PDB file of C-alpha atoms in Angstrom:
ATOM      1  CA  UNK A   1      14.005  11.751   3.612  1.00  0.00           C
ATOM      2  CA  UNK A   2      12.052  10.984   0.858  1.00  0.00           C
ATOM      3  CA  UNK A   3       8.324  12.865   0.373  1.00  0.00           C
ATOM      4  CA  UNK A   4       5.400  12.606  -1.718  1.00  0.00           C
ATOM      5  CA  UNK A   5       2.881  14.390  -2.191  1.00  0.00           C
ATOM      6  CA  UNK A   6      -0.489  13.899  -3.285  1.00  0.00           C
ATOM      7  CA  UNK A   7      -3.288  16.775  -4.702  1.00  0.00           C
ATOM      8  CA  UNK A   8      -6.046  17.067  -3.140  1.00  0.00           C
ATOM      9  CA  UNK A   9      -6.127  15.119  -0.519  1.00  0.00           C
ATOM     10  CA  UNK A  10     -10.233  14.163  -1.385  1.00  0.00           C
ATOM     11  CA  UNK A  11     -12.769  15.359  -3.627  1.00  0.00           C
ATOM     12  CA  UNK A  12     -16.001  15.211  -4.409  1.00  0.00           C
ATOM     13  CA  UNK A  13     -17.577  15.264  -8.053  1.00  0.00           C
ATOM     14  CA  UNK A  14     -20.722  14.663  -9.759  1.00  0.00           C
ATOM     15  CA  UNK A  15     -20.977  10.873 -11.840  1.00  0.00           C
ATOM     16  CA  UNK A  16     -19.773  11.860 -15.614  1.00  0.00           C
ATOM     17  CA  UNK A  17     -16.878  14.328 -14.419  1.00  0.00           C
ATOM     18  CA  UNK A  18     -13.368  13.757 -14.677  1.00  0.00           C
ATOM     19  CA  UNK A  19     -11.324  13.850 -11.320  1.00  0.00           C
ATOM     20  CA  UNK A  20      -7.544  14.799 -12.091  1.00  0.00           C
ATOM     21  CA  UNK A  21      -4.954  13.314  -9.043  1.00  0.00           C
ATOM     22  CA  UNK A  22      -1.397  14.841  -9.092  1.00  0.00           C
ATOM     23  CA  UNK A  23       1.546  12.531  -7.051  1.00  0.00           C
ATOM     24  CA  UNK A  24       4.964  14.169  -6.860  1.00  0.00           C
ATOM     25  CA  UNK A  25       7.913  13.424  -5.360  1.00  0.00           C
ATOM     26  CA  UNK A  26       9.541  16.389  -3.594  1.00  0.00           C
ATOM     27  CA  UNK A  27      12.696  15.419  -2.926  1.00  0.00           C
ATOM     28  CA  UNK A  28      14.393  13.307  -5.108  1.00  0.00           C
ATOM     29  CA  UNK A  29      13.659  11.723  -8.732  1.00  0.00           C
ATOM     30  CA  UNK A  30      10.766   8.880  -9.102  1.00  0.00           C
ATOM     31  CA  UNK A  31      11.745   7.108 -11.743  1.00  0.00           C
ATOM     32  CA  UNK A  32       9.232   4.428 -11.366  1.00  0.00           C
ATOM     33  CA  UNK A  33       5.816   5.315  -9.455  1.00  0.00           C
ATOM     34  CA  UNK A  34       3.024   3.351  -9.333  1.00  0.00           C
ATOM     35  CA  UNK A  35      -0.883   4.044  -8.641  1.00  0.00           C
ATOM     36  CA  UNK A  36      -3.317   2.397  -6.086  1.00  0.00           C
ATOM     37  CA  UNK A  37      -6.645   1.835  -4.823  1.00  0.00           C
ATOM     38  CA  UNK A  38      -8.344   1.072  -2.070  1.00  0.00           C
ATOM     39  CA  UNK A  39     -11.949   0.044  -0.970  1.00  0.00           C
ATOM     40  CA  UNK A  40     -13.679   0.689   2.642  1.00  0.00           C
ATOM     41  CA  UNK A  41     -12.026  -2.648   4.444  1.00  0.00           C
ATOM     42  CA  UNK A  42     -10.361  -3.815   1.636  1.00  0.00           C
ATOM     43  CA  UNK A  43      -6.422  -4.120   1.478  1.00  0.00           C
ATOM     44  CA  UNK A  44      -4.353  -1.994  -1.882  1.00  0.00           C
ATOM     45  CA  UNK A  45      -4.634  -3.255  -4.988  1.00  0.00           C
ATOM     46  CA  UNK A  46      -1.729  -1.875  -7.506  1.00  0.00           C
ATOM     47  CA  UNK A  47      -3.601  -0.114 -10.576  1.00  0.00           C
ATOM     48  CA  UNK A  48      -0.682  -0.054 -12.821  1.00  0.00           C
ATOM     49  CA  UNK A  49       2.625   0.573 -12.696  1.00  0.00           C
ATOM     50  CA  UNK A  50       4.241   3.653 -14.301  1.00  0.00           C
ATOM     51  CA  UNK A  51       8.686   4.990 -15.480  1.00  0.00           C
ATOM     52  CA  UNK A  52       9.343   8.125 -16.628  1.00  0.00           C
ATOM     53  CA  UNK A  53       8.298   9.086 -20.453  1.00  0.00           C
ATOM     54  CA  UNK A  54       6.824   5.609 -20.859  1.00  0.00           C
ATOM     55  CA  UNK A  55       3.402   4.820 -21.242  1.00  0.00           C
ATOM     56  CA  UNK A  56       2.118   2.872 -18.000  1.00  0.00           C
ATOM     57  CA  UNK A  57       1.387  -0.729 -17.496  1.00  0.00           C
ATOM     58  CA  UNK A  58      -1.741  -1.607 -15.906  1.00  0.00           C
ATOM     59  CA  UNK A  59      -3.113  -4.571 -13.704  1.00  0.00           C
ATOM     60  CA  UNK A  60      -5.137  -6.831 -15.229  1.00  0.00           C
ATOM     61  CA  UNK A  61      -8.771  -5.402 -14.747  1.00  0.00           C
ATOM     62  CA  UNK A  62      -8.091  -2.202 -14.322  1.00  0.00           C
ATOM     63  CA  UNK A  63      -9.770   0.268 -17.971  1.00  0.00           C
ATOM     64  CA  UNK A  64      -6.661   2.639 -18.971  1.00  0.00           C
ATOM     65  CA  UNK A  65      -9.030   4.071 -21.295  1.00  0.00           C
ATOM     66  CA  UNK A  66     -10.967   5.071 -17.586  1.00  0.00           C
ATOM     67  CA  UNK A  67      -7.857   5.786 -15.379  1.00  0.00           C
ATOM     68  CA  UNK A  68      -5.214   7.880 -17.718  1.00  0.00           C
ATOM     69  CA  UNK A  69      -1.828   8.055 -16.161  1.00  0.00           C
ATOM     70  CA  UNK A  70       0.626  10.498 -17.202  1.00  0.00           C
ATOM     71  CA  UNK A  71       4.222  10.291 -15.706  1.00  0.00           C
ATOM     72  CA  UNK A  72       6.178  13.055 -17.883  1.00  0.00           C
ATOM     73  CA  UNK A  73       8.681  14.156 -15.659  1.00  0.00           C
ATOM     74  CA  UNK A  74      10.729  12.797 -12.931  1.00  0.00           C
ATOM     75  CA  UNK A  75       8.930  14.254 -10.067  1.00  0.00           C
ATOM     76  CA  UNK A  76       5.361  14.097 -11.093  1.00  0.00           C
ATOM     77  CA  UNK A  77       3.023  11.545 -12.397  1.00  0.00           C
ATOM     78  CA  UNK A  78      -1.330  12.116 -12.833  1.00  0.00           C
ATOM     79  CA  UNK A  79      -3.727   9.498 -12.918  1.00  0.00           C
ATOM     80  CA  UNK A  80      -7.293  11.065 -14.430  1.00  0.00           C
ATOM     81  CA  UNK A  81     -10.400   9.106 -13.602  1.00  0.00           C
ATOM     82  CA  UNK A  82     -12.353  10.013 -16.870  1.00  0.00           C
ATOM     83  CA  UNK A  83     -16.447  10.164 -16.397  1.00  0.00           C
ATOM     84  CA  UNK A  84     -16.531   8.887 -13.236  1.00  0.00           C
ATOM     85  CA  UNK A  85     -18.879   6.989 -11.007  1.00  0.00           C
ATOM     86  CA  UNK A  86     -20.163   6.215  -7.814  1.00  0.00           C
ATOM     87  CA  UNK A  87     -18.434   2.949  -8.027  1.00  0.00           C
ATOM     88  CA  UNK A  88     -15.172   4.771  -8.227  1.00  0.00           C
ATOM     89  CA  UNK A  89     -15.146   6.478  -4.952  1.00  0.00           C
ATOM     90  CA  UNK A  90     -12.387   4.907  -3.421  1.00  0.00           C
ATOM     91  CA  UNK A  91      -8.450   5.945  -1.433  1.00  0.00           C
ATOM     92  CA  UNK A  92      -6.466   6.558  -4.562  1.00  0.00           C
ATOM     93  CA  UNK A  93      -2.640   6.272  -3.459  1.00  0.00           C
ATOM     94  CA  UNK A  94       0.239   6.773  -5.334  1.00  0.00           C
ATOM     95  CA  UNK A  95       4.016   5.918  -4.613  1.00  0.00           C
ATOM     96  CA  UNK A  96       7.412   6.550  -6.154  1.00  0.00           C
ATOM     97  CA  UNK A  97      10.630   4.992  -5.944  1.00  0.00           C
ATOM     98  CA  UNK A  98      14.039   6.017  -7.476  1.00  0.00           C
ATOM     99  CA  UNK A  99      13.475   2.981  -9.780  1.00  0.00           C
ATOM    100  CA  UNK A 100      12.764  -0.882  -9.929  1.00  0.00           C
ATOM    101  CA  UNK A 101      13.713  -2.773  -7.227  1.00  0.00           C
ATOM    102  CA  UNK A 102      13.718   0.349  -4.672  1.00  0.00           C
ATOM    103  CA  UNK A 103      11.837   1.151  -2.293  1.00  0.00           C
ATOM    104  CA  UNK A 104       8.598   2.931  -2.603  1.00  0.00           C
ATOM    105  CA  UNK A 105       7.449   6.121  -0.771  1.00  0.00           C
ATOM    106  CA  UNK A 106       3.916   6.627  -0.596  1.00  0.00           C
ATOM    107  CA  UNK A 107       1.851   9.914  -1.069  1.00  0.00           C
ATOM    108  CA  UNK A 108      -0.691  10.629   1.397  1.00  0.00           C
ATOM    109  CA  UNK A 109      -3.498   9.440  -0.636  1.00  0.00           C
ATOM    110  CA  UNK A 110      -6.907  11.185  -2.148  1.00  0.00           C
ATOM    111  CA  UNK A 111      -9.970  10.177  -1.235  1.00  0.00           C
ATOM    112  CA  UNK A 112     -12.553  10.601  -3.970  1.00  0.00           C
ATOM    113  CA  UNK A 113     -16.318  10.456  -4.028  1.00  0.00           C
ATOM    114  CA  UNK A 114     -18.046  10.002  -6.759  1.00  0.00           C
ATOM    115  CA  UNK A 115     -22.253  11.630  -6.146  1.00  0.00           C
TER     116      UNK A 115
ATOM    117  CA  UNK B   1      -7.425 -17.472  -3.730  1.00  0.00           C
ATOM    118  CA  UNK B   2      -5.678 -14.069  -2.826  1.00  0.00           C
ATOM    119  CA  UNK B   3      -1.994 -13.933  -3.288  1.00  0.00           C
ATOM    120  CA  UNK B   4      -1.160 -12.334   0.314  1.00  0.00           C
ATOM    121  CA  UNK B   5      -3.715 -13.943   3.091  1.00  0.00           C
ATOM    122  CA  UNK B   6      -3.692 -12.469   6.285  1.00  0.00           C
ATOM    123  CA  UNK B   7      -6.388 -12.654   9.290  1.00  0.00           C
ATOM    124  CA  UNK B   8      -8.282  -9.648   9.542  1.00  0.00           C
ATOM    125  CA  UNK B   9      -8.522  -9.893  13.211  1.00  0.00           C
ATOM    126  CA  UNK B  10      -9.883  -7.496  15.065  1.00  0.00           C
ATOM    127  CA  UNK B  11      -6.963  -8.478  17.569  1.00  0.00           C
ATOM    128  CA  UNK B  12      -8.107  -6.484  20.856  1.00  0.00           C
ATOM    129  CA  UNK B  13      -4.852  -6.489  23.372  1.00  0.00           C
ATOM    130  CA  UNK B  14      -4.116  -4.880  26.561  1.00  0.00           C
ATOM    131  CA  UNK B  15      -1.470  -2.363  27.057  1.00  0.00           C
ATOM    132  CA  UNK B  16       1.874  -4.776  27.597  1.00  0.00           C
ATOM    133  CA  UNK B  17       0.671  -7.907  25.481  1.00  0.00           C
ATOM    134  CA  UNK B  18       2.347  -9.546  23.101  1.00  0.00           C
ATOM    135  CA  UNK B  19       0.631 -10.297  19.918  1.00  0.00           C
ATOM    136  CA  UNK B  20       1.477 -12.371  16.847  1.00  0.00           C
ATOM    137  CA  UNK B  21       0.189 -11.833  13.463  1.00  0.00           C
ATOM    138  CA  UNK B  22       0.381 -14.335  10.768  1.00  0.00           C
ATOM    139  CA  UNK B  23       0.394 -14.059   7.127  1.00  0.00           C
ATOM    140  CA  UNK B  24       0.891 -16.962   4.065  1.00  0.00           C
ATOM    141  CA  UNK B  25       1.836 -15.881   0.467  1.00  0.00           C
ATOM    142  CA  UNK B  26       0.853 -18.162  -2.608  1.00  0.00           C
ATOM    143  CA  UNK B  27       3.325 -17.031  -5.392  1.00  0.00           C
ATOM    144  CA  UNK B  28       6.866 -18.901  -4.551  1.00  0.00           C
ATOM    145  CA  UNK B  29       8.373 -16.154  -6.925  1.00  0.00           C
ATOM    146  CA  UNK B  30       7.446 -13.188  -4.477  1.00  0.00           C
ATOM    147  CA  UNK B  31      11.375 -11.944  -3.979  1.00  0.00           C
ATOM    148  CA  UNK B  32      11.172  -9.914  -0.647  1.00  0.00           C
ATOM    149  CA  UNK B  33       8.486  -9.309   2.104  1.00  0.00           C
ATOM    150  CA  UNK B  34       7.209  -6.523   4.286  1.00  0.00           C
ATOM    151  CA  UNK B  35       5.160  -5.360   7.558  1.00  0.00           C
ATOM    152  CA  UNK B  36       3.395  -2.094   6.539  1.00  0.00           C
ATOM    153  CA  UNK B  37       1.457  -0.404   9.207  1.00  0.00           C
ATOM    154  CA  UNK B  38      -1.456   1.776   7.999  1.00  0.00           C
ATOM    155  CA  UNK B  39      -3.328   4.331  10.596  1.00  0.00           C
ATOM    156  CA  UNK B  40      -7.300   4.715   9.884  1.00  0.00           C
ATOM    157  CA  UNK B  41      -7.209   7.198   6.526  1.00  0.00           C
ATOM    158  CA  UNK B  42      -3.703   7.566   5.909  1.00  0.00           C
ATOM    159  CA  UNK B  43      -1.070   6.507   3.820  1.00  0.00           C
ATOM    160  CA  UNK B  44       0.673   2.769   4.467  1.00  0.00           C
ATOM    161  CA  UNK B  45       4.073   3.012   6.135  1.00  0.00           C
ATOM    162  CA  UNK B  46       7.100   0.766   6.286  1.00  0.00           C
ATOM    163  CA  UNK B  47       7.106  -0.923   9.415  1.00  0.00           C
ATOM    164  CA  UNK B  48      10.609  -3.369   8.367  1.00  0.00           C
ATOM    165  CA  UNK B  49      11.676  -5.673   6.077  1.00  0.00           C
ATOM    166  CA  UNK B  50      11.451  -9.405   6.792  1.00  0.00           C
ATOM    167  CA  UNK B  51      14.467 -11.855   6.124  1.00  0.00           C
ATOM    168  CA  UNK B  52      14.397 -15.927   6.427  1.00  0.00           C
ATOM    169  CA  UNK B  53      17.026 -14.977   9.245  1.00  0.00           C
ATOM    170  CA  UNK B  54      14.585 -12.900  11.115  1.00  0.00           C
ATOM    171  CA  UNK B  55      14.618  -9.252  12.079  1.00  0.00           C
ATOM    172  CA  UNK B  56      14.094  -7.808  15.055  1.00  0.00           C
ATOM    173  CA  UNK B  57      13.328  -3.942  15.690  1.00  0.00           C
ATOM    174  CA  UNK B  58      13.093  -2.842  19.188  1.00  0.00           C
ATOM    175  CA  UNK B  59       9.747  -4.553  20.367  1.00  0.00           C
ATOM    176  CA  UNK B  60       8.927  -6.180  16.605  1.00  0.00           C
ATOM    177  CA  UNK B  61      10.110  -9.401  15.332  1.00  0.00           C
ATOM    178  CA  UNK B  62       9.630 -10.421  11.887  1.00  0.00           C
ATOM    179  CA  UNK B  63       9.840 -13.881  10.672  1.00  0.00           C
ATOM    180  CA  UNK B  64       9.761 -15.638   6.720  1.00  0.00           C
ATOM    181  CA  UNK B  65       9.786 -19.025   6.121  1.00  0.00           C
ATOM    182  CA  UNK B  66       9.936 -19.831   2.552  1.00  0.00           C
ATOM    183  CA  UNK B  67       9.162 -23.521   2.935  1.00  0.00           C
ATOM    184  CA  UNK B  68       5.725 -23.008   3.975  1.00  0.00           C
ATOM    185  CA  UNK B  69       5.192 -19.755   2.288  1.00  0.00           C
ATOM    186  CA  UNK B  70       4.632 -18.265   5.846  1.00  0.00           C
ATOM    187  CA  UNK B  71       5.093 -14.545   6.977  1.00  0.00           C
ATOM    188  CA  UNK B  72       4.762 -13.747  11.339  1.00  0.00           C
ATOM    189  CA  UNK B  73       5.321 -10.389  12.991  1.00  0.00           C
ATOM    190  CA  UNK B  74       5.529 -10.311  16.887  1.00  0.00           C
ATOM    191  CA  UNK B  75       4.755  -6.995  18.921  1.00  0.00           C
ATOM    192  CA  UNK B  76       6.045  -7.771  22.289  1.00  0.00           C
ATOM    193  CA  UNK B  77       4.972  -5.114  25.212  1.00  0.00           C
ATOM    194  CA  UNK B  78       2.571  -3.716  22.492  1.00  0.00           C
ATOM    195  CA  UNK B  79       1.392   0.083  23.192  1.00  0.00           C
ATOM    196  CA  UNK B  80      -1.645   2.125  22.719  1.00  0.00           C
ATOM    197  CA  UNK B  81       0.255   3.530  19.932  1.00  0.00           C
ATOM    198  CA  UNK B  82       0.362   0.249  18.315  1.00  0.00           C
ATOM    199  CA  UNK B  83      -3.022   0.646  17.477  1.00  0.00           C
ATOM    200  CA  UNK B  84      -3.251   0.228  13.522  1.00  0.00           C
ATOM    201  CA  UNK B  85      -4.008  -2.368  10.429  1.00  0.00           C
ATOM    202  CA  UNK B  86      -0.534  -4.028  10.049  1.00  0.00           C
ATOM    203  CA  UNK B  87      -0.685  -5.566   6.351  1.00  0.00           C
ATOM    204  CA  UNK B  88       1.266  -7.795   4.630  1.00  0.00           C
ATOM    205  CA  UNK B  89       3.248  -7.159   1.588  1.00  0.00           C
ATOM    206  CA  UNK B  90       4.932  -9.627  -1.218  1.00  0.00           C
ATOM    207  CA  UNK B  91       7.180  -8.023  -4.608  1.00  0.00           C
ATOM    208  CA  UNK B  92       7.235  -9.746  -7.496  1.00  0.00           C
ATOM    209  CA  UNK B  93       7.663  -9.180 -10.492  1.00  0.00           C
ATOM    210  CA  UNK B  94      10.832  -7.043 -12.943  1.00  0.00           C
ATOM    211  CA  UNK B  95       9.720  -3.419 -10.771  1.00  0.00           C
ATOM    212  CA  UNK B  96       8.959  -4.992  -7.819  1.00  0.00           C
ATOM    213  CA  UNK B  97       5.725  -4.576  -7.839  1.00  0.00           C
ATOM    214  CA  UNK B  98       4.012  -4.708  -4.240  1.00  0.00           C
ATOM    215  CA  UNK B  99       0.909  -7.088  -2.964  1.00  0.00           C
ATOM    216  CA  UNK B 100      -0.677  -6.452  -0.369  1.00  0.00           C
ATOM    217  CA  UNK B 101      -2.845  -8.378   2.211  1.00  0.00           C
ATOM    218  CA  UNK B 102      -5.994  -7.282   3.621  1.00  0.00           C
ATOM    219  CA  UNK B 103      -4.119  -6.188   6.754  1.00  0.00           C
ATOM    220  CA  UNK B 104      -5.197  -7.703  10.366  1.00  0.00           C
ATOM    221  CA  UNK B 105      -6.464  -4.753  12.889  1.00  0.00           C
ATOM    222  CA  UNK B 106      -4.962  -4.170  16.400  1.00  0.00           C
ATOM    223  CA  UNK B 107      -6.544  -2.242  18.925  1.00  0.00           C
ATOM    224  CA  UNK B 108      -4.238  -2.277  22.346  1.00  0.00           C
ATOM    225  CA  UNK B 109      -6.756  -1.135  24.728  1.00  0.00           C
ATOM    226  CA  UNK B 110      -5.688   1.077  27.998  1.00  0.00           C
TER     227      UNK B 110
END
Protein backbone atom coordinates (compact mmCIF):
# COMPACT_ATOMS: atom_id res chain seq x y z
CA UNK A 1 0.00 0.00 0.00
CA UNK A 2 0.91 3.34 0.12
CA UNK A 3 0.68 5.42 3.77
CA UNK A 4 0.93 8.80 5.00
CA UNK A 5 1.14 10.09 7.83
CA UNK A 6 0.34 13.24 9.32
CA UNK A 7 1.70 14.88 13.01
CA UNK A 8 -0.49 15.65 15.19
CA UNK A 9 -3.49 14.84 14.19
CA UNK A 10 -5.00 18.53 15.81
CA UNK A 11 -3.74 21.17 17.89
CA UNK A 12 -4.56 23.90 19.62
CA UNK A 13 -2.40 27.21 19.99
CA UNK A 14 -2.70 30.63 21.15
CA UNK A 15 -3.11 33.60 18.02
CA UNK A 16 0.76 34.75 17.39
CA UNK A 17 2.27 31.08 17.74
CA UNK A 18 3.64 29.09 15.11
CA UNK A 19 1.97 25.58 14.51
CA UNK A 20 4.59 23.14 12.80
CA UNK A 21 2.60 20.07 10.60
CA UNK A 22 4.86 17.10 9.60
CA UNK A 23 3.37 14.75 6.37
CA UNK A 24 5.45 11.68 5.58
CA UNK A 25 5.16 9.05 3.46
CA UNK A 26 5.96 5.68 5.06
CA UNK A 27 6.27 3.51 2.50
CA UNK A 28 7.58 4.56 -0.55
CA UNK A 29 9.25 7.94 -1.95
CA UNK A 30 6.93 11.24 -2.44
CA UNK A 31 8.46 12.93 -4.87
CA UNK A 32 5.80 15.45 -5.34
CA UNK A 33 3.37 16.21 -2.23
CA UNK A 34 1.15 18.80 -2.02
CA UNK A 35 -0.65 20.73 1.02
CA UNK A 36 -4.42 21.43 1.68
CA UNK A 37 -7.04 23.11 3.50
CA UNK A 38 -10.22 22.84 4.43
CA UNK A 39 -13.06 25.00 6.03
CA UNK A 40 -16.21 23.66 8.21
CA UNK A 41 -18.56 22.73 4.93
CA UNK A 42 -16.31 23.82 2.53
CA UNK A 43 -14.72 21.38 -0.14
CA UNK A 44 -10.24 21.24 -0.35
CA UNK A 45 -8.62 23.86 -1.69
CA UNK A 46 -4.81 22.93 -2.84
CA UNK A 47 -2.37 25.41 -0.86
CA UNK A 48 0.58 24.82 -2.99
CA UNK A 49 2.16 22.26 -4.51
CA UNK A 50 5.59 20.95 -3.39
CA UNK A 51 8.99 18.16 -5.28
CA UNK A 52 11.70 17.20 -3.46
CA UNK A 53 14.66 19.91 -2.74
CA UNK A 54 12.63 22.53 -4.60
CA UNK A 55 11.12 25.39 -3.18
CA UNK A 56 7.14 25.00 -3.34
CA UNK A 57 4.66 26.60 -5.59
CA UNK A 58 1.72 28.07 -4.08
CA UNK A 59 -2.00 28.79 -5.15
CA UNK A 60 -2.80 32.00 -5.92
CA UNK A 61 -3.95 33.59 -2.51
CA UNK A 62 -2.40 31.60 -0.38
CA UNK A 63 0.92 34.03 1.92
CA UNK A 64 4.14 31.62 1.68
CA UNK A 65 5.65 34.11 3.83
CA UNK A 66 2.52 32.71 6.43
CA UNK A 67 2.48 28.95 5.46
CA UNK A 68 6.40 27.80 5.06
CA UNK A 69 6.69 24.47 3.39
CA UNK A 70 9.72 22.50 3.60
CA UNK A 71 9.96 19.22 1.50
CA UNK A 72 13.80 18.17 2.06
CA UNK A 73 13.69 14.66 1.77
CA UNK A 74 11.78 12.11 -0.06
CA UNK A 75 9.58 10.97 2.66
CA UNK A 76 8.81 14.08 4.54
CA UNK A 77 7.57 17.48 3.78
CA UNK A 78 6.39 20.46 6.80
CA UNK A 79 4.16 23.17 6.23
CA UNK A 80 4.62 25.90 9.36
CA UNK A 81 1.73 28.25 9.89
CA UNK A 82 3.86 31.25 11.21
CA UNK A 83 1.89 33.66 13.91
CA UNK A 84 -1.20 32.25 13.53
CA UNK A 85 -4.81 33.19 13.88
CA UNK A 86 -8.16 32.38 14.63
CA UNK A 87 -8.91 32.63 11.01
CA UNK A 88 -6.50 29.83 10.39
CA UNK A 89 -8.14 27.10 12.26
CA UNK A 90 -8.95 24.90 9.62
CA UNK A 91 -8.32 20.60 8.36
CA UNK A 92 -4.81 20.97 7.08
CA UNK A 93 -4.21 17.81 4.72
CA UNK A 94 -1.35 16.83 3.02
CA UNK A 95 -0.76 14.17 0.17
CA UNK A 96 2.13 12.59 -1.68
CA UNK A 97 2.52 10.90 -4.81
CA UNK A 98 5.61 9.15 -6.37
CA UNK A 99 5.62 12.16 -8.77
CA UNK A 100 3.52 14.26 -11.35
CA UNK A 101 0.91 12.68 -12.92
CA UNK A 102 0.52 9.85 -10.07
CA UNK A 103 -1.67 9.32 -7.88
CA UNK A 104 -1.89 11.00 -4.59
CA UNK A 105 -2.17 9.38 -1.10
CA UNK A 106 -3.51 11.46 1.48
CA UNK A 107 -2.37 11.85 5.20
CA UNK A 108 -4.94 11.75 7.73
CA UNK A 109 -5.14 15.38 8.18
CA UNK A 110 -4.53 17.93 11.34
CA UNK A 111 -6.99 19.83 12.60
CA UNK A 112 -5.76 23.11 14.03
CA UNK A 113 -7.35 25.75 16.21
CA UNK A 114 -6.20 28.79 16.44
CA UNK A 115 -7.60 30.61 20.37
CA UNK B 1 -17.81 30.57 -10.75
CA UNK B 2 -16.08 27.48 -9.03
CA UNK B 3 -14.14 25.23 -11.25
CA UNK B 4 -15.75 21.79 -9.90
CA UNK B 5 -19.72 22.42 -9.10
CA UNK B 6 -21.41 19.83 -7.43
CA UNK B 7 -24.91 19.85 -5.40
CA UNK B 8 -24.39 19.79 -1.88
CA UNK B 9 -27.40 17.76 -1.28
CA UNK B 10 -28.19 16.58 1.72
CA UNK B 11 -29.38 13.43 -0.39
CA UNK B 12 -31.36 11.37 2.42
CA UNK B 13 -31.94 7.60 0.87
CA UNK B 14 -33.27 4.49 2.21
CA UNK B 15 -31.30 1.40 2.62
CA UNK B 16 -31.53 -0.25 -1.19
CA UNK B 17 -31.97 3.12 -3.24
CA UNK B 18 -30.28 4.12 -5.94
CA UNK B 19 -28.94 7.56 -6.03
CA UNK B 20 -27.28 9.72 -8.68
CA UNK B 21 -24.96 12.49 -8.06
CA UNK B 22 -24.08 15.02 -10.58
CA UNK B 23 -21.16 17.17 -11.00
CA UNK B 24 -20.06 19.89 -14.08
CA UNK B 25 -16.39 21.07 -14.45
CA UNK B 26 -15.59 24.55 -16.14
CA UNK B 27 -11.88 24.17 -17.26
CA UNK B 28 -11.99 21.99 -20.72
CA UNK B 29 -8.19 21.37 -19.94
CA UNK B 30 -8.96 19.30 -16.65
CA UNK B 31 -7.10 15.85 -18.01
CA UNK B 32 -8.71 13.11 -15.74
CA UNK B 33 -11.62 12.97 -13.15
CA UNK B 34 -12.42 11.37 -9.84
CA UNK B 35 -15.18 10.26 -7.12
CA UNK B 36 -13.51 10.80 -3.70
CA UNK B 37 -15.50 9.78 -0.75
CA UNK B 38 -14.70 11.64 2.51
CA UNK B 39 -16.18 10.27 6.07
CA UNK B 40 -17.09 13.25 8.67
CA UNK B 41 -13.25 14.30 9.95
CA UNK B 42 -11.15 12.17 7.99
CA UNK B 43 -9.00 12.12 5.20
CA UNK B 44 -10.63 12.01 1.36
CA UNK B 45 -10.38 8.58 -0.24
CA UNK B 46 -10.36 7.33 -3.80
CA UNK B 47 -13.59 6.04 -4.56
CA UNK B 48 -12.56 5.29 -8.78
CA UNK B 49 -11.52 6.91 -11.61
CA UNK B 50 -14.02 8.08 -14.23
CA UNK B 51 -13.48 7.43 -18.08
CA UNK B 52 -15.77 8.89 -21.13
CA UNK B 53 -16.36 4.99 -21.51
CA UNK B 54 -17.76 4.65 -18.09
CA UNK B 55 -16.66 2.59 -15.13
CA UNK B 56 -18.43 0.52 -13.18
CA UNK B 57 -17.30 -0.88 -9.61
CA UNK B 58 -19.52 -3.34 -8.01
CA UNK B 59 -22.65 -1.14 -7.08
CA UNK B 60 -20.93 2.40 -8.49
CA UNK B 61 -21.08 3.66 -11.92
CA UNK B 62 -19.16 6.54 -13.01
CA UNK B 63 -19.87 8.52 -16.02
CA UNK B 64 -17.76 11.73 -18.02
CA UNK B 65 -18.98 13.42 -20.75
CA UNK B 66 -16.60 15.86 -22.09
CA UNK B 67 -19.05 17.60 -24.40
CA UNK B 68 -21.01 19.07 -21.72
CA UNK B 69 -18.32 19.20 -19.17
CA UNK B 70 -20.53 16.77 -17.06
CA UNK B 71 -19.34 14.29 -14.28
CA UNK B 72 -22.41 11.48 -12.70
CA UNK B 73 -21.77 8.75 -10.16
CA UNK B 74 -24.61 6.15 -9.56
CA UNK B 75 -24.83 4.09 -6.17
CA UNK B 76 -27.25 1.43 -6.97
CA UNK B 77 -28.60 -0.72 -3.76
CA UNK B 78 -26.82 2.05 -1.68
CA UNK B 79 -25.95 0.91 2.09
CA UNK B 80 -25.83 2.45 5.44
CA UNK B 81 -22.22 2.35 4.89
CA UNK B 82 -22.57 4.58 2.01
CA UNK B 83 -23.14 7.23 4.23
CA UNK B 84 -20.42 10.02 3.37
CA UNK B 85 -19.67 13.48 1.29
CA UNK B 86 -18.77 12.02 -2.18
CA UNK B 87 -16.78 15.04 -3.92
CA UNK B 88 -15.77 15.67 -7.13
CA UNK B 89 -12.32 15.98 -8.38
CA UNK B 90 -10.71 17.57 -11.80
CA UNK B 91 -6.40 17.53 -12.53
CA UNK B 92 -5.04 19.97 -14.39
CA UNK B 93 -2.29 21.33 -14.73
CA UNK B 94 1.95 19.87 -15.45
CA UNK B 95 1.64 17.84 -11.59
CA UNK B 96 -1.71 17.13 -11.83
CA UNK B 97 -2.82 19.17 -9.53
CA UNK B 98 -6.34 18.13 -7.97
CA UNK B 99 -9.78 20.37 -7.69
CA UNK B 100 -12.10 19.57 -5.77
CA UNK B 101 -15.92 20.19 -5.49
CA UNK B 102 -17.75 21.00 -2.47
CA UNK B 103 -18.82 17.35 -2.23
CA UNK B 104 -22.77 16.42 -2.12
CA UNK B 105 -23.75 14.54 1.37
CA UNK B 106 -25.51 11.11 1.51
CA UNK B 107 -27.13 9.84 4.41
CA UNK B 108 -28.81 6.17 3.57
CA UNK B 109 -31.09 5.93 6.40
CA UNK B 110 -32.04 2.30 8.02
Amino acid sequence: GAVVSQHPSWVICKSGTSVKIECRSLDFQATTMFWYRQFPKQSLMLMATSNEGSKATYEQGVEKDKFLINHASLTLSTLTVTSAHPEDSSFYICSASRGPGNEQFFGPGTRLTVL
Amino acid sequence: RKEVEQDPGPFNVPEGATVAFNCTYSNSASQSFFWYRQDCRKEPKLLMSVYSSGNEDGRFTAQLNRASQYISLLIRDSKLSDSATYLCVGTSGSARQLTFGSGTQLTVLP
